[in-house]
Short mmCIF file of C-alpha atoms in Angstrom, two decimals:
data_model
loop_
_atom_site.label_atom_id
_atom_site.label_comp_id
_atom_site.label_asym_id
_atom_site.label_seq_id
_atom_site.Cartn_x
_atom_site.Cartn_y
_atom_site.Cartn_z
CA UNK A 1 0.00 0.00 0.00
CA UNK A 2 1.35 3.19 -1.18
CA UNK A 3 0.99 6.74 0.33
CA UNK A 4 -0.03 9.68 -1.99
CA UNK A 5 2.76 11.63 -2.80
CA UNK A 6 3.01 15.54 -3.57
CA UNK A 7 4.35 16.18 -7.04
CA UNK A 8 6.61 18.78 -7.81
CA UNK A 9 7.97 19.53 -11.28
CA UNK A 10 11.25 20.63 -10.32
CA UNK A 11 12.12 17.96 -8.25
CA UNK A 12 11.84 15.37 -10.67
CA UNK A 13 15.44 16.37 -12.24
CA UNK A 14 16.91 15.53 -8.67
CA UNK A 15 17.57 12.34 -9.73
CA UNK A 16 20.19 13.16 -12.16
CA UNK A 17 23.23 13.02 -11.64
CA UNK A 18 23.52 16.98 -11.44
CA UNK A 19 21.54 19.42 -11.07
CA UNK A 20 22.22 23.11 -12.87
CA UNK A 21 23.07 26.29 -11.16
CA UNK A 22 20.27 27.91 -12.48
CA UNK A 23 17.62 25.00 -10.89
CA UNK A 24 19.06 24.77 -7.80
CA UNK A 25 18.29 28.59 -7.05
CA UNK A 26 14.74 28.13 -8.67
CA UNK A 27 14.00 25.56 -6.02
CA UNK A 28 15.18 27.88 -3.33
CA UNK A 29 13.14 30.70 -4.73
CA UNK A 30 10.09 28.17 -5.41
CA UNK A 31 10.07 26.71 -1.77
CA UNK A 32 6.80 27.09 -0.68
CA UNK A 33 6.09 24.60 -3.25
CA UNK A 34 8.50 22.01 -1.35
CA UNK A 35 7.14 20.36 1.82
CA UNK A 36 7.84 22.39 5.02
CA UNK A 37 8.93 20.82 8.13
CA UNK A 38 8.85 23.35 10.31
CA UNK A 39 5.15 24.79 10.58
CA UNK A 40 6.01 27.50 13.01
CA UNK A 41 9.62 28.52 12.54
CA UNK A 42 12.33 26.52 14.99
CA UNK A 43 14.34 28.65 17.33
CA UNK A 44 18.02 27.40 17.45
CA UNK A 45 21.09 28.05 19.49
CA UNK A 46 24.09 30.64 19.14
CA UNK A 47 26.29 27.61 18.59
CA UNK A 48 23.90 26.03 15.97
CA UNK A 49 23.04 29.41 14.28
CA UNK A 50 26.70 30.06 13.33
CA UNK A 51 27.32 26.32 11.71
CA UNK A 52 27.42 26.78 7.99
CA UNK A 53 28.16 30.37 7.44
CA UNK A 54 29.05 33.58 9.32
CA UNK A 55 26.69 35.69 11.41
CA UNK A 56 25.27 38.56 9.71
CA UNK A 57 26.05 41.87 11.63
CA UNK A 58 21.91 42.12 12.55
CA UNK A 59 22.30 38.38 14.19
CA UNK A 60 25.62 39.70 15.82
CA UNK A 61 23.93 43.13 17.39
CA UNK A 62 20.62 40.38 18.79
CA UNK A 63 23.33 38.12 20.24
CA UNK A 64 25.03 41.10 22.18
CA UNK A 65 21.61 42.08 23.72
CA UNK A 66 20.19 38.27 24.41
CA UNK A 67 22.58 35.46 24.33
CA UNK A 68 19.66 33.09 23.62
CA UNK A 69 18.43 35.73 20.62
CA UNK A 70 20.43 33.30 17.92
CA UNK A 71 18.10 32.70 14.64
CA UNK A 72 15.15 30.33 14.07
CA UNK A 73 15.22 28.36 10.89
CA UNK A 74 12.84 26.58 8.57
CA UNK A 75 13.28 23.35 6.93
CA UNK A 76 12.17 22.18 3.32
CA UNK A 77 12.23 19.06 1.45
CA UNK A 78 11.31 17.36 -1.51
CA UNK A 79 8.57 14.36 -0.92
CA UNK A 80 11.69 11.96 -1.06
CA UNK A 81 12.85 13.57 1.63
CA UNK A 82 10.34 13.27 4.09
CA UNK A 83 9.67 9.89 5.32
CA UNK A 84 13.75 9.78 6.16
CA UNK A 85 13.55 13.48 7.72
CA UNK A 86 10.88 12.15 9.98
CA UNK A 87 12.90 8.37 11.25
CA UNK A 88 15.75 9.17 13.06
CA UNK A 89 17.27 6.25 11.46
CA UNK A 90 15.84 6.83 7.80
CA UNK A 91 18.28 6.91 5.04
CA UNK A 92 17.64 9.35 2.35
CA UNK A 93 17.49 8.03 -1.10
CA UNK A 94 19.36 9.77 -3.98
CA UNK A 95 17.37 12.55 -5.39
CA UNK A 96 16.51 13.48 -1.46
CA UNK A 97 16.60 17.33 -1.16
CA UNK A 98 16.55 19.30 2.24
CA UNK A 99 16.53 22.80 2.47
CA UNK A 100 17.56 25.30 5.63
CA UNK A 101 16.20 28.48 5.93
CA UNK A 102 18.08 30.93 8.31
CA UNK A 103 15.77 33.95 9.87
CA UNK A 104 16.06 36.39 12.33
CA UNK A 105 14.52 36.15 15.57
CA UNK A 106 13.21 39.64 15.62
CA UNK A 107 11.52 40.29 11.94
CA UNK A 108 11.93 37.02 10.43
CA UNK A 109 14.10 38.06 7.75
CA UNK A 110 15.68 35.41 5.57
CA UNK A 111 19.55 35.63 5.78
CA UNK A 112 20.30 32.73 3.72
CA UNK A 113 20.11 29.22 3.19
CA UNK A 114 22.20 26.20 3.61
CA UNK A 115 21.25 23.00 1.54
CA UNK A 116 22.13 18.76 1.31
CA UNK A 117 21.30 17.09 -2.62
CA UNK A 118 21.39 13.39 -2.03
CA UNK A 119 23.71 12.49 -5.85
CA UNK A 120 24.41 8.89 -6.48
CA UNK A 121 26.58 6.42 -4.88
CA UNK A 122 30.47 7.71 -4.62
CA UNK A 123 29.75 11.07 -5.76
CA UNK A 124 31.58 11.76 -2.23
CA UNK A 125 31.61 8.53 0.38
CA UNK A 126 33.45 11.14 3.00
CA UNK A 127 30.09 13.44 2.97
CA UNK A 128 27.44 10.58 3.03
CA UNK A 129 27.57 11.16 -1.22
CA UNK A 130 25.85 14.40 -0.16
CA UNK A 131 26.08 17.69 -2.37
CA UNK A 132 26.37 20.60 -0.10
CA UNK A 133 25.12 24.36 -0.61
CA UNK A 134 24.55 27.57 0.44
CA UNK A 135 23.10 30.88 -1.09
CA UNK A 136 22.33 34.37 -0.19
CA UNK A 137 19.11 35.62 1.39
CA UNK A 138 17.65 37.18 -1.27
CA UNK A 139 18.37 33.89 -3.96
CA UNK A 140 20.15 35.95 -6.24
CA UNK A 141 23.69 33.51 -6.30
CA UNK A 142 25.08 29.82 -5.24
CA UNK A 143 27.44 30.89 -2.93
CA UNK A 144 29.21 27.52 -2.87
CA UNK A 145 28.35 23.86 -3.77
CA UNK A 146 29.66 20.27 -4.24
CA UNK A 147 31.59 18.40 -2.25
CA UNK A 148 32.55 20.82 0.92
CA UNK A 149 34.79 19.09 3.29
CA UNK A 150 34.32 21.88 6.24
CA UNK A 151 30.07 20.38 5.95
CA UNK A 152 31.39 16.89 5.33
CA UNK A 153 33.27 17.39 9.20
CA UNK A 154 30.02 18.93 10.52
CA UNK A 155 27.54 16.47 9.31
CA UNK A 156 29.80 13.21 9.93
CA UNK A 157 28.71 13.63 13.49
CA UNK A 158 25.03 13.02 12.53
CA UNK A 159 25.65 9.60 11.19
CA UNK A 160 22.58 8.09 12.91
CA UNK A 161 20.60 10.18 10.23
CA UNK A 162 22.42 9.90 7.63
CA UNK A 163 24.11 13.10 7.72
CA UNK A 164 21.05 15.61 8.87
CA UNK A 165 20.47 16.44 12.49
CA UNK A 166 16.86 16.36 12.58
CA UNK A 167 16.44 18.23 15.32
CA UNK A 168 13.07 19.63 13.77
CA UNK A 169 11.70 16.35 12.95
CA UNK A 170 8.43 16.74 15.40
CA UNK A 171 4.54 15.38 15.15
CA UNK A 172 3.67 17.71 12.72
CA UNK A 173 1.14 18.58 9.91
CA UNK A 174 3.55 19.30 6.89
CA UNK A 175 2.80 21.39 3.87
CA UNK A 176 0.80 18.61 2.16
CA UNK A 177 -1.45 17.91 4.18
CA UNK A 178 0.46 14.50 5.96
CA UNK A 179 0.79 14.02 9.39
CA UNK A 180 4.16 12.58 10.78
CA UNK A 181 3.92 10.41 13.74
CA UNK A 182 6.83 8.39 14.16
CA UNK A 183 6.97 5.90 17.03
CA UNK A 184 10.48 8.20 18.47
CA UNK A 185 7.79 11.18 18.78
CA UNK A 186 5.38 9.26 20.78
CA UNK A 187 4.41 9.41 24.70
CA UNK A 188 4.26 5.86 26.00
CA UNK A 189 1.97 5.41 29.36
CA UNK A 190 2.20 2.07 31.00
CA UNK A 191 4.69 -0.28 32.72
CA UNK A 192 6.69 -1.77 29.98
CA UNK A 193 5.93 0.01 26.75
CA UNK A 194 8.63 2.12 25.09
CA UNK A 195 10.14 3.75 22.47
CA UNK A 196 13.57 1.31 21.20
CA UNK A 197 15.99 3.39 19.87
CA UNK A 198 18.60 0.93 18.47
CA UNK A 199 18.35 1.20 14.65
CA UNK A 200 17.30 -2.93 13.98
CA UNK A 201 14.13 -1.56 16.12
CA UNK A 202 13.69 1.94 16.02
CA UNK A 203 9.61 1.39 17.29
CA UNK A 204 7.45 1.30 19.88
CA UNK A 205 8.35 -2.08 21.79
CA UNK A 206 7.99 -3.90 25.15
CA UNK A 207 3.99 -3.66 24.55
CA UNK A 208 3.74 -6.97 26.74
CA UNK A 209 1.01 -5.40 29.20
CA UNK A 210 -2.13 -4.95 27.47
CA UNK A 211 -2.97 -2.04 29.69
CA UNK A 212 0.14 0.33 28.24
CA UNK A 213 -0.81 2.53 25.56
CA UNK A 214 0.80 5.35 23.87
CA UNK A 215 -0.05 8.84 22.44
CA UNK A 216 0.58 11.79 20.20
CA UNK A 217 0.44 15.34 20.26
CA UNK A 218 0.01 17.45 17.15
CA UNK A 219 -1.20 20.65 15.97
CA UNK A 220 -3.94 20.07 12.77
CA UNK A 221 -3.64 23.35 10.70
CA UNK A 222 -6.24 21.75 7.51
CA UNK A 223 -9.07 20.56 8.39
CA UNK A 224 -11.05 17.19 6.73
CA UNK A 225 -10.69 13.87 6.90
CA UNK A 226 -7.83 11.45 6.83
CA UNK A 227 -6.53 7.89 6.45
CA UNK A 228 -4.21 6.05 8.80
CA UNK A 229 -1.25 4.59 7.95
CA UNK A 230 0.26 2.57 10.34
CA UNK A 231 3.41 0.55 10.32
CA UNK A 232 2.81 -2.78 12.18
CA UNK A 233 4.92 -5.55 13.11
CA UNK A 234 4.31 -8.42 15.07
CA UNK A 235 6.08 -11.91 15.47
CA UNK A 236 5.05 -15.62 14.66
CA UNK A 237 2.49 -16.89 16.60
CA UNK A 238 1.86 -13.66 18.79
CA UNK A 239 -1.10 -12.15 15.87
CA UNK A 240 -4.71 -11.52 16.87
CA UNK A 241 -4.26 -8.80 19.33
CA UNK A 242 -7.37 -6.32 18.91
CA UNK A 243 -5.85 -2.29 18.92
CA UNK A 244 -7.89 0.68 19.11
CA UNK A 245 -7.10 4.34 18.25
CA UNK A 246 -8.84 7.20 19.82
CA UNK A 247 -8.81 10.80 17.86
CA UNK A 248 -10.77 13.57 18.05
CA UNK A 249 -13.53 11.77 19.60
CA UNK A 250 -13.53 8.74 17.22
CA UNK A 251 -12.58 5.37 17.44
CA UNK A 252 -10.55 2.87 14.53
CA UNK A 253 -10.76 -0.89 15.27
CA UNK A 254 -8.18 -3.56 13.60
CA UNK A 255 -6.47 -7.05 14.55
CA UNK A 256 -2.68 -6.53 14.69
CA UNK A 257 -1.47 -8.76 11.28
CA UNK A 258 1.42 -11.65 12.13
CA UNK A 259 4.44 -10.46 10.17
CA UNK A 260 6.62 -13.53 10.95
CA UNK A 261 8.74 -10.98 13.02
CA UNK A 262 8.27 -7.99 15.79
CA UNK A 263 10.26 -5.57 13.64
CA UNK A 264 9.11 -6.76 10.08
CA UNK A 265 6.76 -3.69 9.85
CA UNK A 266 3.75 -4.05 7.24
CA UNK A 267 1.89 -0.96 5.92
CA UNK A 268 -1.69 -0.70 6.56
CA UNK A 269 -4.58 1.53 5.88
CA UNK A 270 -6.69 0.95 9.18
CA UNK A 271 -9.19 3.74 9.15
CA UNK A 272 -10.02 7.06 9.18
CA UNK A 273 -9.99 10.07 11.42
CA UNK A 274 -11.99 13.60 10.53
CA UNK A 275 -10.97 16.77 12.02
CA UNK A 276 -13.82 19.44 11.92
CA UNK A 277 -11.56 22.18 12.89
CA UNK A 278 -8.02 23.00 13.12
CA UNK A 279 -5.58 23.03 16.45
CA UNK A 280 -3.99 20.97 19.27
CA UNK A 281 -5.33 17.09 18.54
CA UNK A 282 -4.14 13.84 20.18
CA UNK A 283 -4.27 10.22 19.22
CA UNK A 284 -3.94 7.06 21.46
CA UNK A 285 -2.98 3.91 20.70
CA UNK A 286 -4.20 1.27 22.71
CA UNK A 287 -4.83 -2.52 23.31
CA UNK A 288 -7.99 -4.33 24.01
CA UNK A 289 -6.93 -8.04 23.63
CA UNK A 290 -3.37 -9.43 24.05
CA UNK A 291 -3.55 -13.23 22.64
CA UNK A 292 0.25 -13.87 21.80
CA UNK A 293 3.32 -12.90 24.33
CA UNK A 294 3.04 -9.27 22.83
CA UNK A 295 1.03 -6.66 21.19
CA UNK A 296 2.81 -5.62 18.85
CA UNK A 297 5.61 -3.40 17.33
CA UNK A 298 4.70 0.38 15.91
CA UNK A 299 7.06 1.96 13.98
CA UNK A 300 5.09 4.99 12.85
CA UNK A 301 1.61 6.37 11.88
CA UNK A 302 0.78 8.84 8.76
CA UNK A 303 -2.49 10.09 8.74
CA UNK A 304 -2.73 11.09 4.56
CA UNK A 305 -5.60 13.92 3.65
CA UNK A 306 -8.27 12.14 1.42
CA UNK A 307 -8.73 13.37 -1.60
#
């Protein structure tokens, strides 16, 4: 089963080997038609503001009055990009595109950007075969690009996602219309249940008592209604277990699938949710039979506009 997937035109080129000057500033300038990561811009540190390029002298004169007064930043993607951003493990595919927007705290004024182009295997094995950029705020030049040792350094220290830091990747509503709930972001109540970070698991695990659940917080900014997605695993001879999920006053049914394995996750489409207005929503995850020695494994839940 196969989630809907935004189309934009000039993405599709990403998957050549190299992309011209002239297309990589039109995707800068044509962000908005990317998917945004950050709904409300992210604040960031002093330390993490001055990564990739110099402080402009407005940054410098907020950082002499509040120490804390860095930047905030956006981040952009193309939809190959996105289900990697959001798994702290995920590995981005070549043709992956992320995109950092740097602001200033006070008006909000781009200052520049910094981005990663995923090229094809040994374009550059030190940087992750990552093409690194930056250009100005007002997307009139490339200031730099290709294979930038001084980013390589940086990045090498975010190996567990494959080079990006993630540090935005939230339960969020992105520009599409998806909403990213990836078992890392959840809230697990109970005795045992809990999120396993280890890459081979990288899901909500230990669901052995029936009477743990887990839970989500988001922010809905488009109304309607949506399908779930969730990414079940569950291992031989432990299927049967009856889940329910509670949103916005509703309630989705299904029997947890045996996958021959707790972390062999299966797709499935297991309902649907409908938000009448926008703002702060929740969904729980819980169990209402436990047959086999455990519930099951979540990895992650998308909840995909209908269309």
């Amino acid at each position: 089963m196969k989630l809907i997937a935004s189309c934009f035109v000039l993405a599709l080129s990403l998957t050549h080997a190299a992309v011209p000057d002239a297309e990589l500033l039109e995707l800068v300038k044509n962000r908005a038609k990317l998917e945004c990561f950050t709904p409300q811009p992210k604040l960031v540190t002093s330390k993490f503001a001055e990564l990739c390029r110099k402080l402009t002298p407005e940054e410098t004169a907020e950082l002499a009055k509040d120490p804390h007064a860095a930047a905030a930043i956006h981040i952009y993607g193309n939809d190959t990009a996105v289900q990697p951003y959001f798994d702290p493990w995920g590995k981005f595919p070549e043709g992956s595109f992320v995109l950092k927007e740097k602001l200033t705290t006070s008006d909000q004024k781009t200052q520049g950007f910094t981005g990663m182009l995923k090229r094809e295997t040994g374009y550059f094995p030190a940087g992750g075969d990552w093409e690194y950029f930056t250009v100005d705020g007002a997307v009139t030049k490339l200031e730099a690009r290709g294979k930038i040792q001084s980013c390589a350094d940086c990045h090498a220290s975010h190996n567990k996602g494959d080079g990006i830091t993630k540090l935005s990747a939230a339960a969020v509503q992105i520009t599409d219309g998806r909403i990213m709930l990836h078992s890392s972001k959840a809230t697990p109540h109970g005795e045992k249940l809990q999120y396993e970070e280890i890459e081979k698991k990288n899901t909500l695990g230990f669901w052995v008592n029936p009477a743990d659940w887990a839970e989500w917080k988001f922010n809905v900014a488009q109304p309607g209604t949506y399908t779930i997605h969730l990414w079940q695993g569950c291992g031989k001879g432990s299927g049967g277990a009856e889940i329910e999920i509670l949103s916005a006053g509703q309630s989705n049914k299904f029997i947890v699938e045996d996958t021959g394995h707790f972390q062999n996750f299966k797709e499935r489409e297991v309902g649907t949710i409908t938000f009448a207005n926008a703002g702060p929503q929740s969904l729980e995850l819980h169990a209402r039979t436990k047959p086999g020695g455990a519930v099951m494994d979540c990895r992650q839940i998308i909840l995909v506009p209908k269309r």
